[in-house]
């Protein structure tokens, strides 16, 4: 065996095998995430098929501007993440740290906007539970809609929070020069995760925000 | 129905016995015939045979398609009650069955039916999911809250048969049962006449219709705030937005309890919500009444309507 | 397999397309297309997701195995939704 | 659970995974897949006996028609916790987490799984989930049935649903991580020369199982999470009174739980394949088709879930789709059964204990599977749904099939795991006890079911008593059959004769390394140059000496 890299775990033959395993592992994990969110999408689909009008009504109470802004923010964060991966591939430490920091910043912007939206829903008694209130005819479907809204965006936000945490760790390590041209797998696979969370939002946005817009 | 189910059962039993005996005998035979005689003996180098393998993929496939087809056709006839069936309404709740005859008799955990008549059960639950199961008739269907499910059977022999709840529904699930008593037709008539009855189901529904002031809006002329309900059951209703629905029991139920879910074309969302104001039994009575409002010549082939008009109490009514 | 380096320019272009598509999906939502609204919205979302996967996540440059994993994930989600809806959409009380 | 090497019995000289280090910490912090497998073995054995205790109580209560032993409420908790513990905490992890964990790296010639720390955390996650469930049991239990049907579970039950559901949710992640680890390992860690079609079938079935684990488990996790959320916040996702749909829960639940039954049976099929080939000393009949059949079962297994819902108020058209698909999934199972049978033909069949379990698996699985066909027949399922017919069906496959496979595998690889052989005569005797006890317990339930006895009944009409008594009698024999192996296997860890690297002799890579294996599995990375199960071309596989009676229980020469 040639000179073992300090990052090589002992069960692997070489860094290449390790990289392959990590990347496949992350992809497989993302598939489980698809199915995890998939359960919620399934519930959404059925509930909406049963209450089309109520869902449209309830959806009008979401702020499309905020939702749209957040979509843009997330897409941009995906860009910075992709560029961070690029930086790690070509071994530019400062650039890598910079883009990771930008990604964290955009992630936080997203979370702040989300928090503003939640506060607004809370304020307008749109949080399901005993305080929920909604104009009479569609009250039940609307409560269902908001249950799903909070479940789906909440789970998504949780993933965002985890993502921000992961990227923060990357940032520290990148700053210390842990990642080099030979070894930057963690940056790559965290990138995969970040983009995946973006993709989830890409579906959440039209499903939750846009269904009641048409007149 | 019971003998048709049994026939399928015995067919499957036959096939299964044949297959499992075949496997059993062959395995035992191989194990004995080819048992190891010397410690280092090695089996013949046979790697497989496409022909044989195809054979034992195709044969089970064909056999199983027969099972599927047979099972499916049986299921379909279980799903479609014959048009002339007498209709009984069932409400399940933790942990009892309430059954209502069209003539108005109410029974609890007991059902009396005559030999030889088709009986259709329209069922709903007040709380959790239950399941109406009469093993002797080989019928079973889940009873869901907020929805109607139906099953039907035709008893062929007088006697008393177990009625079970067969969907787990909480503490007393095991005792949520009773008896189905099948009587000779004459006896059944006597039984019907015997009980204390305050009029048929439809009549009870009619009283409710007035008590709840439904008639204020729903006049048979169709000139009220709401549409006329005459001949509604089984017809196709055009909704606001251009969609259509068949006015079956589930639609009527929804129209009463949660009228704004589907608004009839040409009317406003003016009907009050009756959810919580009427019990499941009362809804069934209202539905029975609306069903009895058949136009003078009932549309042929509509389940329910034809049977309804046979009953003395179920003559087509004019609205007040 | 050697690692593929995607030039940053591609990332920028993709990001631009994604932002435009976001705008389009919002615009289309304002027009009443009846049942087609949801179809259009989801198609656009699907395109966006595909772009993210192909370029940002390098699926386009990944080994077949990775691509298979992605397709399998989508396929299974499809199975779940499709077969479940085969029940709901053929129930008499929901067809309208 | 460290095995000391006593002085009075022959010792296992070489350094192996058991004796490299001692002390509790060296076990609790180990990342060695072999040690983690043993940790799992301990956990799931405890859970098995817990579930078994509930089974005993169920059967005792059903001795009399009135169910005199316990109240209705308690009985409902018994079968719920029996089902929950047996399914989620015993059978799903059993073969994969114990035997799979131990063997997959050995079989493919790797040093460990791809993610050893993840593997250890799976075990901790599993136990954490188990603790939640134990907590709910201690605090009074749950009474929803293992299926958690809404709205009963989400609204009406006033037992500890949330704790249980959280326990299952957590444990789900341990299953997911195990599956993920297996898939990545099998893809990326194979030794040189170990091509896909040289993999033992055991590995193939575990690959297929892992697919189900990663694709199905997340769905049940989110579904049960929704039930908990609905319960806590009084939402209406599955509650019709609030606009939700209870049948949707059933779709989501069975979307996982039907494929999950293949998580339980596929690994057992893999074990059986190994047993049949080794003890018939013959190539597997149709290797490629049997491998493909595993995937057929795993994939088609995902398309059939609503066959649990034929009378639940689904649309009849959907019911037809799911029925026909259920029949399709039976075909790959048929292939496996017939190919095993054909493997025996012109073999050199030994009747060693693992083989008895293997044959028992085939017989009982066939009976369970064929009765599955009864259930998949729409018109017939209407009658037998939720009766003891179903109970008998799944115990035949799960207890008669999967548990038999698990025990067979445990015996077969015991020499590898512990380095020692178990007492053969006693082992055969208990295999037979199990087989007899099993059939006596569950065969009467088929009849009960067809006669119409519903399941989950704590009391029943008196005409069903005779069959129920038979069943209870069988269960007590069965219980003894389970206790025996536990004792003699533990006994053999210290006192059994030393086994040697390849006591049966078998072809797999795992037999090419000493028993118990050294910490890194192989002293040199093996290079594979032979086809699987190719006994004819393996002159190296010989019993050391012609043995008196059955020949192969003499310990092979120590390396
Ligand atoms: C390991 C577990 C396991 C396995 C492998 C199976 C395998 C099968 N199961 Fe089973 N099943 C359960 C565990 C399992 N099941 C459980 C736990 C329940 C109840 C859950 C609950 O409600 O609590 C259940 C319930 C259940 C139902 C619902 C019953 C009801 O509630 O009404 C149905 C219905 O279709 C069904 C069908 C099948 C079929 C068709 C197979 C097939 O995969 C079987 C295939 C095998 C064979 C067919 C035998 C071998 C083949 C041959 C010998 C060749 C001959 C073949 C032909 C002629 C086709 N099962
Ligand atoms: C892996 C799965 C698995 C296993 C191994 C078993 C094993 C057994 N099961 Fe299980 N069973 C299920 C899964 C399983 N079961 C499921 C999923 C249900 C459905 C639950 C529901 O409806 O929600 C069910 C339901 C179920 C019922 C139906 C209850 C009802 O519907 O009312 C019955 C009844 O006989 C039963 C019996 C048995 C018996 C006798 C065993 C035997 O094989 C067990 C033998 C083991 C032992 C006997 C243990 C030995 C230990 C000792 C002897 C020590 C004893 C200690 C004390 C008594 C303190 N089971
Ligand atoms: Cu009602 Cu069980
Ligand atoms: Cu199933």
mmCIF file of C-alpha atoms in Angstrom, chain D residues 169-318:
data_model
loop_
_atom_site.group_PDB
_atom_site.id
_atom_site.type_symbol
_atom_site.label_atom_id
_atom_site.label_comp_id
_atom_site.label_asym_id
_atom_site.label_seq_id
_atom_site.Cartn_x
_atom_site.Cartn_y
_atom_site.Cartn_z
ATOM 1 C CA UNK D 169 -39.723 6.127 14.274
ATOM 2 C CA UNK D 170 -36.283 6.125 15.861
ATOM 3 C CA UNK D 171 -35.686 2.457 15.229
ATOM 4 C CA UNK D 172 -36.618 3.062 11.619
ATOM 5 C CA UNK D 173 -33.485 5.119 11.224
ATOM 6 C CA UNK D 174 -31.335 2.281 12.446
ATOM 7 C CA UNK D 175 -32.884 0.105 9.749
ATOM 8 C CA UNK D 176 -32.273 2.780 7.135
ATOM 9 C CA UNK D 177 -28.651 3.209 8.147
ATOM 10 C CA UNK D 178 -28.062 -0.538 8.088
ATOM 11 C CA UNK D 179 -29.537 -0.769 4.617
ATOM 12 C CA UNK D 180 -27.504 2.174 3.415
ATOM 13 C CA UNK D 181 -24.339 0.660 4.804
ATOM 14 C CA UNK D 182 -24.995 -2.671 3.118
ATOM 15 C CA UNK D 183 -25.700 -1.147 -0.265
ATOM 16 C CA UNK D 184 -22.601 1.004 -0.260
ATOM 17 C CA UNK D 185 -20.471 -1.846 1.052
ATOM 18 C CA UNK D 186 -21.641 -4.321 -1.523
ATOM 19 C CA UNK D 187 -21.088 -1.806 -4.283
ATOM 20 C CA UNK D 188 -17.701 -0.483 -3.363
ATOM 21 C CA UNK D 189 -15.904 -2.884 -1.054
ATOM 22 C CA UNK D 190 -15.760 -6.192 -2.894
ATOM 23 C CA UNK D 191 -12.408 -7.961 -2.913
ATOM 24 C CA UNK D 192 -10.499 -8.309 -6.179
ATOM 25 C CA UNK D 193 -12.107 -11.011 -8.291
ATOM 26 C CA UNK D 194 -15.397 -10.881 -6.398
ATOM 27 C CA UNK D 195 -17.603 -9.993 -9.350
ATOM 28 C CA UNK D 196 -21.329 -9.510 -8.997
ATOM 29 C CA UNK D 197 -22.077 -12.999 -10.143
ATOM 30 C CA UNK D 198 -19.627 -14.518 -7.751
ATOM 31 C CA UNK D 199 -21.454 -13.107 -4.765
ATOM 32 C CA UNK D 200 -23.132 -15.616 -2.508
ATOM 33 C CA UNK D 201 -26.926 -15.466 -2.690
ATOM 34 C CA UNK D 202 -26.942 -14.345 0.912
ATOM 35 C CA UNK D 203 -25.364 -11.101 -0.235
ATOM 36 C CA UNK D 204 -27.796 -10.720 -3.112
ATOM 37 C CA UNK D 205 -30.794 -11.110 -0.855
ATOM 38 C CA UNK D 206 -29.341 -8.601 1.556
ATOM 39 C CA UNK D 207 -28.868 -6.155 -1.242
ATOM 40 C CA UNK D 208 -32.509 -6.557 -2.211
ATOM 41 C CA UNK D 209 -33.533 -6.279 1.434
ATOM 42 C CA UNK D 210 -31.525 -3.100 1.831
ATOM 43 C CA UNK D 211 -33.356 -1.582 -1.103
ATOM 44 C CA UNK D 212 -36.624 -2.108 0.711
ATOM 45 C CA UNK D 213 -35.153 -0.762 3.909
ATOM 46 C CA UNK D 214 -34.066 2.509 2.394
ATOM 47 C CA UNK D 215 -37.079 3.019 0.168
ATOM 48 C CA UNK D 216 -39.839 1.917 2.489
ATOM 49 C CA UNK D 217 -38.757 2.777 6.004
ATOM 50 C CA UNK D 218 -38.767 6.577 5.544
ATOM 51 C CA UNK D 219 -42.409 6.409 4.533
ATOM 52 C CA UNK D 220 -43.535 4.591 7.638
ATOM 53 C CA UNK D 221 -41.394 6.930 9.696
ATOM 54 C CA UNK D 222 -43.098 10.031 8.388
ATOM 55 C CA UNK D 223 -46.510 8.375 8.571
ATOM 56 C CA UNK D 224 -46.141 7.413 12.195
ATOM 57 C CA UNK D 225 -44.731 10.850 12.897
ATOM 58 C CA UNK D 226 -47.889 12.328 11.425
ATOM 59 C CA UNK D 227 -49.986 10.106 13.675
ATOM 60 C CA UNK D 228 -48.070 11.364 16.683
ATOM 61 C CA UNK D 229 -48.386 14.970 15.570
ATOM 62 C CA UNK D 230 -52.067 14.529 14.867
ATOM 63 C CA UNK D 231 -52.520 13.060 18.315
ATOM 64 C CA UNK D 232 -50.634 15.758 20.106
ATOM 65 C CA UNK D 233 -51.947 18.788 18.217
ATOM 66 C CA UNK D 234 -55.401 17.428 17.338
ATOM 67 C CA UNK D 235 -54.928 17.858 13.638
ATOM 68 C CA UNK D 236 -57.132 16.224 11.063
ATOM 69 C CA UNK D 237 -54.830 14.618 8.545
ATOM 70 C CA UNK D 238 -56.249 11.136 9.040
ATOM 71 C CA UNK D 239 -59.367 12.127 10.908
ATOM 72 C CA UNK D 240 -62.474 12.267 8.746
ATOM 73 C CA UNK D 241 -64.299 14.471 11.213
ATOM 74 C CA UNK D 242 -61.753 17.145 10.393
ATOM 75 C CA UNK D 243 -61.598 16.595 6.668
ATOM 76 C CA UNK D 244 -58.854 13.975 6.574
ATOM 77 C CA UNK D 245 -59.004 10.414 5.359
ATOM 78 C CA UNK D 246 -58.345 7.371 7.554
ATOM 79 C CA UNK D 247 -57.792 5.132 4.558
ATOM 80 C CA UNK D 248 -54.869 7.288 3.505
ATOM 81 C CA UNK D 249 -53.094 6.197 6.637
ATOM 82 C CA UNK D 250 -53.575 2.601 5.623
ATOM 83 C CA UNK D 251 -52.102 3.268 2.194
ATOM 84 C CA UNK D 252 -49.030 4.883 3.681
ATOM 85 C CA UNK D 253 -48.650 2.297 6.406
ATOM 86 C CA UNK D 254 -48.851 -0.655 4.069
ATOM 87 C CA UNK D 255 -46.687 1.032 1.477
ATOM 88 C CA UNK D 256 -43.965 0.266 3.963
ATOM 89 C CA UNK D 257 -45.346 -2.672 5.846
ATOM 90 C CA UNK D 258 -46.018 -4.916 2.948
ATOM 91 C CA UNK D 259 -42.509 -4.546 1.544
ATOM 92 C CA UNK D 260 -41.340 -4.921 5.122
ATOM 93 C CA UNK D 261 -42.566 -8.489 5.140
ATOM 94 C CA UNK D 262 -40.015 -9.081 2.435
ATOM 95 C CA UNK D 263 -37.382 -7.456 4.621
ATOM 96 C CA UNK D 264 -38.167 -10.297 6.964
ATOM 97 C CA UNK D 265 -38.293 -13.149 4.506
ATOM 98 C CA UNK D 266 -35.687 -12.289 1.858
ATOM 99 C CA UNK D 267 -32.688 -12.620 4.182
ATOM 100 C CA UNK D 268 -34.105 -15.913 5.401
ATOM 101 C CA UNK D 269 -34.262 -17.009 1.784
ATOM 102 C CA UNK D 270 -30.644 -16.037 1.427
ATOM 103 C CA UNK D 271 -29.735 -18.123 4.451
ATOM 104 C CA UNK D 272 -31.710 -21.046 3.096
ATOM 105 C CA UNK D 273 -29.882 -20.870 -0.209
ATOM 106 C CA UNK D 274 -26.559 -21.109 1.588
ATOM 107 C CA UNK D 275 -27.791 -24.008 3.690
ATOM 108 C CA UNK D 276 -29.192 -25.972 0.784
ATOM 109 C CA UNK D 277 -26.100 -25.643 -1.374
ATOM 110 C CA UNK D 278 -23.664 -26.374 1.418
ATOM 111 C CA UNK D 279 -25.478 -29.384 2.729
ATOM 112 C CA UNK D 280 -26.295 -30.778 -0.679
ATOM 113 C CA UNK D 281 -22.715 -29.976 -1.733
ATOM 114 C CA UNK D 282 -23.929 -28.900 -5.070
ATOM 115 C CA UNK D 283 -24.085 -25.831 -7.234
ATOM 116 C CA UNK D 284 -27.211 -23.794 -6.812
ATOM 117 C CA UNK D 285 -29.682 -24.640 -9.537
ATOM 118 C CA UNK D 286 -30.042 -21.492 -11.657
ATOM 119 C CA UNK D 287 -27.892 -19.007 -9.758
ATOM 120 C CA UNK D 288 -28.803 -16.063 -11.975
ATOM 121 C CA UNK D 289 -32.523 -16.585 -11.802
ATOM 122 C CA UNK D 290 -32.508 -16.977 -8.036
ATOM 123 C CA UNK D 291 -30.497 -13.772 -7.717
ATOM 124 C CA UNK D 292 -32.902 -11.979 -10.035
ATOM 125 C CA UNK D 293 -35.865 -13.380 -8.109
ATOM 126 C CA UNK D 294 -34.682 -11.558 -4.995
ATOM 127 C CA UNK D 295 -34.903 -8.310 -6.868
ATOM 128 C CA UNK D 296 -38.193 -9.311 -8.422
ATOM 129 C CA UNK D 297 -39.616 -9.809 -4.951
ATOM 130 C CA UNK D 298 -38.138 -6.570 -3.635
ATOM 131 C CA UNK D 299 -39.398 -4.475 -6.525
ATOM 132 C CA UNK D 300 -42.800 -5.999 -7.187
ATOM 133 C CA UNK D 301 -43.231 -6.217 -3.434
ATOM 134 C CA UNK D 302 -43.670 -2.461 -3.505
ATOM 135 C CA UNK D 303 -46.654 -2.610 -5.846
ATOM 136 C CA UNK D 304 -49.002 -4.768 -3.859
ATOM 137 C CA UNK D 305 -49.616 -3.061 -0.543
ATOM 138 C CA UNK D 306 -53.324 -2.438 -0.814
ATOM 139 C CA UNK D 307 -54.029 -6.175 -0.662
ATOM 140 C CA UNK D 308 -54.322 -5.511 3.052
ATOM 141 C CA UNK D 309 -57.176 -3.140 2.312
ATOM 142 C CA UNK D 310 -59.526 -5.107 0.104
ATOM 143 C CA UNK D 311 -62.430 -4.565 2.465
ATOM 144 C CA UNK D 312 -61.295 -1.186 3.774
ATOM 145 C CA UNK D 313 -63.382 0.791 1.352
ATOM 146 C CA UNK D 314 -60.916 1.179 -1.495
ATOM 147 C CA UNK D 315 -62.150 1.439 -5.022
ATOM 148 C CA UNK D 316 -62.837 -1.977 -6.542
ATOM 149 C CA UNK D 317 -60.700 -1.143 -9.546
ATOM 150 C CA UNK D 318 -57.696 -0.387 -7.393
#
